mmCIF file of C-alpha atoms in Angstrom:
data_model
loop_
_atom_site.group_PDB
_atom_site.id
_atom_site.type_symbol
_atom_site.label_atom_id
_atom_site.label_comp_id
_atom_site.label_asym_id
_atom_site.label_seq_id
_atom_site.Cartn_x
_atom_site.Cartn_y
_atom_site.Cartn_z
ATOM 1 C CA UNK A 1092 128.602 95.527 106.714
ATOM 2 C CA UNK A 1093 126.738 96.847 103.838
ATOM 3 C CA UNK A 1094 124.074 99.440 104.500
ATOM 4 C CA UNK A 1095 120.712 98.370 105.317
ATOM 5 C CA UNK A 1096 118.692 98.670 102.338
ATOM 6 C CA UNK A 1097 115.473 100.823 103.231
ATOM 7 C CA UNK A 1098 112.033 99.155 102.495
ATOM 8 C CA UNK A 1099 109.596 101.586 101.605
ATOM 9 C CA UNK A 1100 106.178 102.049 102.650
ATOM 10 C CA UNK A 1101 104.125 101.867 100.146
ATOM 11 C CA UNK A 1102 102.714 105.283 98.627
ATOM 12 C CA UNK A 1103 99.323 105.943 99.292
ATOM 13 C CA UNK A 1104 96.955 107.660 96.619
ATOM 14 C CA UNK A 1105 93.630 109.309 97.273
ATOM 15 C CA UNK A 1106 91.343 109.429 94.009
ATOM 16 C CA UNK A 1107 88.746 111.866 94.373
ATOM 17 C CA UNK A 1108 86.189 110.984 91.393
ATOM 18 C CA UNK A 1109 82.793 110.771 90.884
ATOM 19 C CA UNK A 1110 82.084 108.341 88.420
ATOM 20 C CA UNK A 1111 82.118 104.724 89.549
ATOM 21 C CA UNK A 1112 83.716 103.282 86.266
ATOM 22 C CA UNK A 1113 86.659 105.857 86.505
ATOM 23 C CA UNK A 1114 87.185 105.475 89.902
ATOM 24 C CA UNK A 1115 87.456 101.619 89.752
ATOM 25 C CA UNK A 1116 89.651 101.842 86.750
ATOM 26 C CA UNK A 1117 92.066 103.867 88.928
ATOM 27 C CA UNK A 1118 91.904 101.886 91.861
ATOM 28 C CA UNK A 1119 92.949 98.959 89.966
ATOM 29 C CA UNK A 1120 95.650 100.469 88.062
ATOM 30 C CA UNK A 1121 97.210 102.110 91.329
ATOM 31 C CA UNK A 1122 97.034 98.642 93.674
ATOM 32 C CA UNK A 1123 98.369 96.394 90.551
ATOM 33 C CA UNK A 1124 101.350 98.687 90.895
ATOM 34 C CA UNK A 1125 101.769 98.495 94.563
ATOM 35 C CA UNK A 1126 100.090 101.499 95.831
ATOM 36 C CA UNK A 1127 97.525 101.791 98.464
ATOM 37 C CA UNK A 1128 94.357 103.746 96.895
ATOM 38 C CA UNK A 1129 91.473 105.288 98.569
ATOM 39 C CA UNK A 1130 88.291 106.469 96.721
ATOM 40 C CA UNK A 1131 86.132 109.293 97.922
ATOM 41 C CA UNK A 1132 83.288 110.396 95.784
ATOM 42 C CA UNK A 1133 82.622 114.015 96.503
ATOM 43 C CA UNK A 1134 84.623 116.662 98.357
ATOM 44 C CA UNK A 1135 83.082 116.451 101.548
ATOM 45 C CA UNK A 1136 84.298 112.851 101.802
ATOM 46 C CA UNK A 1137 87.628 113.696 100.385
ATOM 47 C CA UNK A 1138 88.034 116.667 102.940
ATOM 48 C CA UNK A 1139 87.302 114.346 105.811
ATOM 49 C CA UNK A 1140 89.979 111.895 104.582
ATOM 50 C CA UNK A 1141 92.480 114.221 103.897
ATOM 51 C CA UNK A 1142 91.797 115.567 107.500
ATOM 52 C CA UNK A 1143 92.563 112.489 109.190
ATOM 53 C CA UNK A 1144 95.005 110.336 106.947
ATOM 54 C CA UNK A 1145 98.310 111.000 105.348
ATOM 55 C CA UNK A 1146 98.283 110.681 101.449
ATOM 56 C CA UNK A 1147 101.480 110.834 99.257
ATOM 57 C CA UNK A 1148 99.324 112.055 96.161
ATOM 58 C CA UNK A 1149 95.568 113.060 95.066
ATOM 59 C CA UNK A 1150 94.130 112.250 91.849
ATOM 60 C CA UNK A 1151 91.188 114.832 91.566
ATOM 61 C CA UNK A 1152 88.297 115.073 89.216
ATOM 62 C CA UNK A 1153 86.975 118.707 88.853
ATOM 63 C CA UNK A 1154 83.541 118.270 87.770
ATOM 64 C CA UNK A 1155 82.349 116.947 91.264
ATOM 65 C CA UNK A 1156 78.856 117.077 92.747
ATOM 66 C CA UNK A 1157 78.372 120.098 95.223
ATOM 67 C CA UNK A 1158 82.060 121.492 95.634
ATOM 68 C CA UNK A 1159 83.961 121.535 92.274
ATOM 69 C CA UNK A 1160 87.948 120.626 92.355
ATOM 70 C CA UNK A 1161 89.041 124.003 91.994
ATOM 71 C CA UNK A 1162 87.133 124.658 95.555
ATOM 72 C CA UNK A 1163 88.462 121.402 96.840
ATOM 73 C CA UNK A 1164 92.070 122.037 96.144
ATOM 74 C CA UNK A 1165 91.811 125.816 97.567
ATOM 75 C CA UNK A 1166 90.392 123.798 100.858
ATOM 76 C CA UNK A 1167 93.439 121.691 100.836
ATOM 77 C CA UNK A 1168 96.107 124.383 100.219
ATOM 78 C CA UNK A 1169 94.494 127.207 102.474
ATOM 79 C CA UNK A 1170 91.973 125.239 104.659
ATOM 80 C CA UNK A 1171 94.088 122.078 105.502
ATOM 81 C CA UNK A 1172 97.577 123.554 104.455
ATOM 82 C CA UNK A 1173 98.142 120.481 102.784
ATOM 83 C CA UNK A 1174 101.225 120.397 100.210
ATOM 84 C CA UNK A 1175 100.263 117.230 99.097
ATOM 85 C CA UNK A 1176 101.000 116.958 95.372
ATOM 86 C CA UNK A 1177 97.764 117.094 93.139
ATOM 87 C CA UNK A 1178 97.150 115.619 89.764
ATOM 88 C CA UNK A 1179 94.060 117.077 88.199
ATOM 89 C CA UNK A 1180 92.154 114.331 85.921
ATOM 90 C CA UNK A 1181 89.413 116.169 83.905
ATOM 91 C CA UNK A 1182 87.547 116.540 80.605
ATOM 92 C CA UNK A 1183 88.174 120.051 81.083
ATOM 93 C CA UNK A 1184 90.559 120.919 78.353
ATOM 94 C CA UNK A 1185 90.881 124.562 77.619
ATOM 95 C CA UNK A 1186 93.848 126.949 78.520
ATOM 96 C CA UNK A 1187 91.585 128.808 81.216
ATOM 97 C CA UNK A 1188 90.505 125.585 82.871
ATOM 98 C CA UNK A 1189 94.195 124.303 83.072
ATOM 99 C CA UNK A 1190 95.685 127.955 84.408
ATOM 100 C CA UNK A 1191 92.598 128.142 86.990
ATOM 101 C CA UNK A 1192 93.555 124.402 87.997
ATOM 102 C CA UNK A 1193 97.501 125.349 88.365
ATOM 103 C CA UNK A 1194 96.632 128.676 90.083
ATOM 104 C CA UNK A 1195 94.303 126.983 92.434
ATOM 105 C CA UNK A 1196 97.334 124.547 93.616
ATOM 106 C CA UNK A 1197 97.644 121.821 91.127
ATOM 107 C CA UNK A 1198 100.575 120.087 90.527
ATOM 108 C CA UNK A 1199 100.004 118.462 87.198
ATOM 109 C CA UNK A 1200 97.135 118.475 84.777
ATOM 110 C CA UNK A 1201 95.805 115.748 82.597
ATOM 111 C CA UNK A 1202 92.553 115.599 80.197
ATOM 112 C CA UNK A 1203 90.284 112.891 79.832
ATOM 113 C CA UNK A 1204 90.179 110.553 78.166
ATOM 114 C CA UNK A 1205 93.607 109.339 79.395
ATOM 115 C CA UNK A 1206 95.790 106.258 79.484
ATOM 116 C CA UNK A 1207 95.883 104.711 82.662
ATOM 117 C CA UNK A 1208 99.647 103.950 82.087
ATOM 118 C CA UNK A 1209 100.088 107.874 81.278
ATOM 119 C CA UNK A 1210 98.384 108.413 84.956
ATOM 120 C CA UNK A 1211 101.144 105.947 86.839
ATOM 121 C CA UNK A 1212 103.611 107.686 85.282
ATOM 122 C CA UNK A 1213 103.022 110.970 86.222
ATOM 123 C CA UNK A 1214 101.645 109.783 89.853
ATOM 124 C CA UNK A 1215 105.220 108.316 90.488
ATOM 125 C CA UNK A 1216 106.959 111.372 88.885
ATOM 126 C CA UNK A 1217 104.924 113.736 91.183
ATOM 127 C CA UNK A 1218 105.671 111.720 94.659
ATOM 128 C CA UNK A 1219 108.856 111.361 93.589
ATOM 129 C CA UNK A 1220 109.812 115.147 93.397
ATOM 130 C CA UNK A 1221 107.891 115.569 96.344
ATOM 131 C CA UNK A 1222 110.076 113.024 98.120
ATOM 132 C CA UNK A 1223 113.388 114.555 96.848
ATOM 133 C CA UNK A 1224 112.408 117.923 98.039
ATOM 134 C CA UNK A 1225 111.631 116.772 101.648
ATOM 135 C CA UNK A 1226 113.464 113.277 102.142
ATOM 136 C CA UNK A 1227 116.883 114.243 102.880
ATOM 137 C CA UNK A 1228 115.540 116.401 105.786
ATOM 138 C CA UNK A 1229 112.701 114.540 106.753
ATOM 139 C CA UNK A 1230 112.767 113.951 110.539
ATOM 140 C CA UNK A 1231 109.568 113.135 112.178
ATOM 141 C CA UNK A 1232 109.421 114.031 115.947
ATOM 142 C CA UNK A 1233 106.880 113.132 118.506
ATOM 143 C CA UNK A 1234 108.102 114.170 122.350
ATOM 144 C CA UNK A 1235 111.205 112.461 122.606
ATOM 145 C CA UNK A 1236 110.807 110.486 119.898
ATOM 146 C CA UNK A 1237 112.774 111.278 116.598
ATOM 147 C CA UNK A 1238 112.917 109.334 113.300
ATOM 148 C CA UNK A 1239 115.484 110.789 110.760
ATOM 149 C CA UNK A 1240 113.375 108.792 107.803
ATOM 150 C CA UNK A 1241 116.389 109.113 104.840
ATOM 151 C CA UNK A 1242 118.905 107.403 107.550
ATOM 152 C CA UNK A 1243 116.222 105.284 109.345
ATOM 153 C CA UNK A 1244 117.682 106.494 112.709
ATOM 154 C CA UNK A 1245 115.448 105.948 115.523
ATOM 155 C CA UNK A 1246 116.550 107.944 118.871
ATOM 156 C CA UNK A 1247 114.753 108.510 122.321
ATOM 157 C CA UNK A 1248 115.937 111.392 123.977
ATOM 158 C CA UNK A 1249 119.220 111.263 121.577
ATOM 159 C CA UNK A 1250 119.617 107.606 121.690
ATOM 160 C CA UNK A 1251 119.754 105.336 119.150
ATOM 161 C CA UNK A 1252 117.301 102.294 118.814
ATOM 162 C CA UNK A 1253 118.058 99.441 116.721
ATOM 163 C CA UNK A 1254 114.641 98.367 114.893
ATOM 164 C CA UNK A 1255 113.434 95.815 112.582
ATOM 165 C CA UNK A 1256 112.313 96.879 109.012
ATOM 166 C CA UNK A 1257 108.479 96.131 109.924
ATOM 167 C CA UNK A 1258 108.608 98.078 113.223
ATOM 168 C CA UNK A 1259 110.432 101.072 111.255
ATOM 169 C CA UNK A 1260 107.279 100.893 108.764
ATOM 170 C CA UNK A 1261 104.856 100.806 111.655
ATOM 171 C CA UNK A 1262 106.334 103.883 113.700
ATOM 172 C CA UNK A 1263 106.996 105.846 110.507
ATOM 173 C CA UNK A 1264 103.239 105.672 109.889
ATOM 174 C CA UNK A 1265 102.327 106.310 113.484
ATOM 175 C CA UNK A 1266 104.279 109.174 113.368
ATOM 176 C CA UNK A 1267 103.319 110.081 110.063
ATOM 177 C CA UNK A 1268 99.663 110.462 111.847
ATOM 178 C CA UNK A 1269 100.954 112.526 114.796
ATOM 179 C CA UNK A 1270 98.492 111.170 117.512
ATOM 180 C CA UNK A 1271 96.033 110.266 115.580
ATOM 181 C CA UNK A 1272 94.490 106.734 115.441
ATOM 182 C CA UNK A 1273 95.906 104.359 112.764
ATOM 183 C CA UNK A 1274 93.689 101.675 111.725
ATOM 184 C CA UNK A 1275 94.616 98.127 111.812
ATOM 185 C CA UNK A 1276 93.613 97.627 107.975
ATOM 186 C CA UNK A 1277 96.003 100.175 107.126
ATOM 187 C CA UNK A 1278 99.208 98.931 108.937
ATOM 188 C CA UNK A 1279 98.392 95.389 107.737
ATOM 189 C CA UNK A 1280 98.073 96.967 104.160
ATOM 190 C CA UNK A 1281 101.624 99.106 104.669
ATOM 191 C CA UNK A 1282 103.296 95.806 106.446
ATOM 192 C CA UNK A 1283 102.301 93.172 103.617
ATOM 193 C CA UNK A 1284 100.475 94.767 100.895
ATOM 194 C CA UNK A 1285 97.699 92.040 101.209
ATOM 195 C CA UNK A 1286 96.686 89.465 103.841
ATOM 196 C CA UNK A 1287 98.731 89.226 106.681
ATOM 197 C CA UNK A 1288 100.470 85.501 107.414
ATOM 198 C CA UNK A 1289 98.495 85.185 110.648
ATOM 199 C CA UNK A 1290 95.806 86.975 112.795
ATOM 200 C CA UNK A 1291 98.319 87.701 115.285
ATOM 201 C CA UNK A 1292 101.197 89.019 112.879
ATOM 202 C CA UNK A 1293 100.279 92.357 113.285
ATOM 203 C CA UNK A 1294 99.900 92.461 117.260
ATOM 204 C CA UNK A 1295 103.521 90.378 117.164
ATOM 205 C CA UNK A 1296 105.258 93.197 115.442
ATOM 206 C CA UNK A 1297 103.531 95.745 117.667
ATOM 207 C CA UNK A 1298 104.495 93.810 120.968
ATOM 208 C CA UNK A 1299 108.088 93.930 119.541
ATOM 209 C CA UNK A 1300 108.020 97.928 118.442
ATOM 210 C CA UNK A 1301 106.657 98.609 122.239
ATOM 211 C CA UNK A 1302 109.622 96.479 123.848
ATOM 212 C CA UNK A 1303 112.102 97.990 121.971
ATOM 213 C CA UNK A 1304 110.733 101.554 122.787
ATOM 214 C CA UNK A 1305 110.027 100.826 126.026
ATOM 215 C CA UNK A 1306 113.622 99.914 126.892
ATOM 216 C CA UNK A 1307 114.573 103.082 126.139
ATOM 217 C CA UNK A 1308 111.983 104.889 127.997
ATOM 218 C CA UNK A 1309 109.098 105.367 125.399
ATOM 219 C CA UNK A 1310 105.713 103.939 126.138
ATOM 220 C CA UNK A 1311 103.861 106.105 123.983
ATOM 221 C CA UNK A 1312 101.840 103.814 121.656
ATOM 222 C CA UNK A 1313 98.288 103.381 122.722
ATOM 223 C CA UNK A 1314 95.717 100.402 121.590
ATOM 224 C CA UNK A 1315 92.337 101.822 120.527
ATOM 225 C CA UNK A 1316 90.445 99.034 121.242
ATOM 226 C CA UNK A 1317 88.950 97.296 117.949
ATOM 227 C CA UNK A 1318 89.692 100.098 115.711
ATOM 228 C CA UNK A 1319 93.970 100.409 116.029
ATOM 229 C CA UNK A 1320 97.029 102.466 117.473
ATOM 230 C CA UNK A 1321 98.231 105.634 118.078
ATOM 231 C CA UNK A 1322 100.847 107.706 119.808
ATOM 232 C CA UNK A 1323 99.584 108.777 123.118
ATOM 233 C CA UNK A 1324 98.813 112.406 123.253
ATOM 234 C CA UNK A 1325 100.491 112.968 126.578
ATOM 235 C CA UNK A 1326 103.992 111.313 125.256
ATOM 236 C CA UNK A 1327 104.953 114.763 123.766
ATOM 237 C CA UNK A 1328 104.235 116.945 127.260
ATOM 238 C CA UNK A 1329 107.541 117.728 128.930
#
């Protein structure tokens, strides 16, 4: 039997840009290529999102109101300890500006005005490079639950579980959130990249995932009423 083809979770991008027209153009371009994108208009909003949601890439303007992009980047690297790739998008074109950006933790630097296609190409390259560094040994653990992403191998206490593709996508997202609540909207975007086939589609998939995990002794998925789901805190206790 040929190996099961991996269904990749759509990549997520946080756009940190205070100019509405630029933010909207980036959002439309990314979503048109299958990315899931959010927008933060200042550093405070960006740090709030980064502290609660995992992203595959950050597109970062330097000239933000309040804390600028350099300060936000340092907070990401030193405060939140995030290794998320960062592409700086800015009108500041001097060598000193670029040097400061890279020394603050940027992975790439693009000067405005830019072509949207170049942003997309650089975004894909940064995410691909980041994944190549981590995917071969990318393992997500939560108590007795383990998911080896590259092999699509799920185990509970070492016992393998066979899951459908959509169940694997749900599980990976729950594990990436690490016990934080995953909103219903985010799960639906991941699974269907648009409107789900029915109002009960996500609930049905969640039921199947819970049933499969429960049969192997893991009952650690909690419903957070009117918000979404999370892995239960007590599931990681011995």
